[in-house]
GROMACS .gro file of C-alpha atoms in nm:
model
  113
    1MET     CA    1   0.449   1.707  -1.126
    2PRO     CA    2   0.497   1.401  -0.894
    3GLU     CA    3   0.585   1.068  -1.059
    4LEU     CA    4   0.325   0.781  -0.992
    5VAL     CA    5   0.418   0.459  -0.832
    6VAL     CA    6   0.241   0.129  -0.728
    7ILE     CA    7   0.317  -0.025  -0.416
    8LEU     CA    8   0.262  -0.408  -0.379
    9SER     CA    9   0.203  -0.548  -0.032
   10ASN     CA   10  -0.017  -0.779   0.153
   11ALA     CA   11  -0.181  -0.855   0.469
   12PRO     CA   12  -0.235  -1.182   0.664
   13ASP     CA   13  -0.625  -1.140   0.657
   14SER     CA   14  -0.899  -0.926   0.506
   15LEU     CA   15  -0.963  -0.728   0.829
   16LEU     CA   16  -0.610  -0.613   0.851
   17ALA     CA   17  -0.605  -0.544   0.464
   18LYS     CA   18  -0.896  -0.319   0.498
   19ARG     CA   19  -0.754  -0.124   0.790
   20ILE     CA   20  -0.428  -0.065   0.614
   21ALA     CA   21  -0.613   0.049   0.304
   22HIS     CA   22  -0.852   0.263   0.506
   23MET     CA   23  -0.559   0.430   0.683
   24LEU     CA   24  -0.343   0.490   0.369
   25VAL     CA   25  -0.636   0.652   0.183
   26GLU     CA   26  -0.776   0.847   0.480
   27GLU     CA   27  -0.429   0.990   0.552
   28GLN     CA   28  -0.392   1.076   0.178
   29LEU     CA   29  -0.079   0.861   0.158
   30ALA     CA   30  -0.257   0.676  -0.123
   31ALA     CA   31  -0.521   0.765  -0.376
   32CYS     CA   32  -0.655   0.411  -0.402
   33VAL     CA   33  -0.591   0.066  -0.260
   34ASN     CA   34  -0.723  -0.241  -0.422
   35LEU     CA   35  -0.765  -0.576  -0.212
   36GLY     CA   36  -0.744  -0.881  -0.412
   37PRO     CA   37  -0.885  -1.225  -0.314
   38PRO     CA   38  -0.680  -1.424  -0.056
   39SER     CA   39  -0.412  -1.626  -0.222
   40LEU     CA   40  -0.149  -1.867  -0.106
   41SER     CA   41   0.205  -1.735  -0.081
   42MET     CA   42   0.493  -1.966  -0.067
   43TYR     CA   43   0.828  -1.826   0.075
   44MET     CA   44   1.127  -1.925   0.281
   45TRP     CA   45   1.145  -1.766   0.626
   46GLN     CA   46   1.425  -1.835   0.878
   47GLY     CA   47   1.520  -2.149   0.693
   48GLN     CA   48   1.162  -2.291   0.681
   49LEU     CA   49   0.925  -2.318   0.384
   50GLU     CA   50   0.613  -2.131   0.460
   51GLY     CA   51   0.279  -2.138   0.287
   52THR     CA   52   0.017  -1.888   0.419
   53GLN     CA   53  -0.302  -1.715   0.281
   54GLU     CA   54  -0.242  -1.343   0.238
   55VAL     CA   55  -0.458  -1.061   0.090
   56PRO     CA   56  -0.264  -0.869  -0.182
   57LEU     CA   57  -0.273  -0.504  -0.169
   58THR     CA   58  -0.215  -0.279  -0.474
   59ILE     CA   59  -0.162   0.073  -0.361
   60LYS     CA   60  -0.171   0.370  -0.598
   61THR     CA   61   0.035   0.679  -0.483
   62THR     CA   62   0.312   0.924  -0.581
   63ARG     CA   63   0.691   0.857  -0.532
   64ASP     CA   64   0.687   1.146  -0.292
   65MET     CA   65   0.438   0.953  -0.061
   66ALA     CA   66   0.582   0.601  -0.111
   67ALA     CA   67   0.837   0.606   0.184
   68ARG     CA   68   0.570   0.744   0.418
   69GLY     CA   69   0.316   0.488   0.291
   70ILE     CA   70   0.562   0.209   0.360
   71ASP     CA   71   0.628   0.336   0.711
   72ARG     CA   72   0.263   0.328   0.773
   73ILE     CA   73   0.227  -0.021   0.642
   74CYS     CA   74   0.504  -0.127   0.884
   75GLU     CA   75   0.341   0.040   1.184
   76LEU     CA   76   0.022  -0.137   1.112
   77HIS     CA   77   0.157  -0.479   0.994
   78PRO     CA   78   0.227  -0.775   1.224
   79TYR     CA   79   0.498  -0.920   1.007
   80GLU     CA   80   0.867  -0.862   1.092
   81VAL     CA   81   0.944  -0.806   0.732
   82PRO     CA   82   0.607  -0.703   0.539
   83GLU     CA   83   0.617  -0.704   0.155
   84ALA     CA   84   0.652  -0.350   0.020
   85LEU     CA   85   0.771  -0.318  -0.329
   86VAL     CA   86   0.753   0.013  -0.512
   87LEU     CA   87   0.700  -0.017  -0.897
   88PRO     CA   88   0.726   0.280  -1.134
   89VAL     CA   89   0.420   0.374  -1.338
   90VAL     CA   90   0.533   0.441  -1.693
   91GLY     CA   91   0.200   0.568  -1.841
   92GLY     CA   92  -0.186   0.555  -1.808
   93LEU     CA   93  -0.497   0.755  -1.843
   94ALA     CA   94  -0.398   1.117  -1.792
   95SER     CA   95  -0.704   1.214  -1.599
   96TYR     CA   96  -0.666   0.901  -1.373
   97MET     CA   97  -0.297   0.992  -1.311
   98ASP     CA   98  -0.380   1.349  -1.224
   99TRP     CA   99  -0.656   1.218  -0.979
  100VAL     CA  100  -0.404   1.002  -0.803
  101ARG     CA  101  -0.160   1.297  -0.771
  102GLU     CA  102  -0.448   1.519  -0.627
  103GLN     CA  103  -0.530   1.259  -0.370
  104ALA     CA  104  -0.199   1.150  -0.248
  105THR     CA  105  -0.084   1.456  -0.083
  106GLY     CA  106  -0.018   1.333   0.268
  107LEU     CA  107  -0.239   1.572   0.407
  108ALA     CA  108  -0.489   1.424   0.668
  109SER     CA  109  -0.863   1.494   0.616
  110GLY     CA  110  -0.969   1.817   0.766
  111ASN     CA  111  -0.614   1.958   0.756
  112GLU     CA  112  -0.646   2.114   0.408
  113GLU     CA  113  -0.626   2.470   0.370
   0.00000   0.00000   0.00000
């Protein structure tokens, strides 16, 4: 049974955040993506302190799909180094966890047997 993980990422605006979420779910690389309200991110980049509004993404998937999901985020994202952190899921509601496993198969819609 595949282990579940949560990928934390972000997007520079809500339009791109929605596109990333749409593609990950449609391509079955994730079962669900939550978009949070825009928030200020502070970080050092190339020796400069940056402060930008970003839309947080919380991506529920399996460990098996995590690398493919991150690759897809990188393809869609304008940042040179987009945030992509994979966190283990140590427990949860069994029926929800089963649903995530059923959804995050990596099979594109219409390609199922």
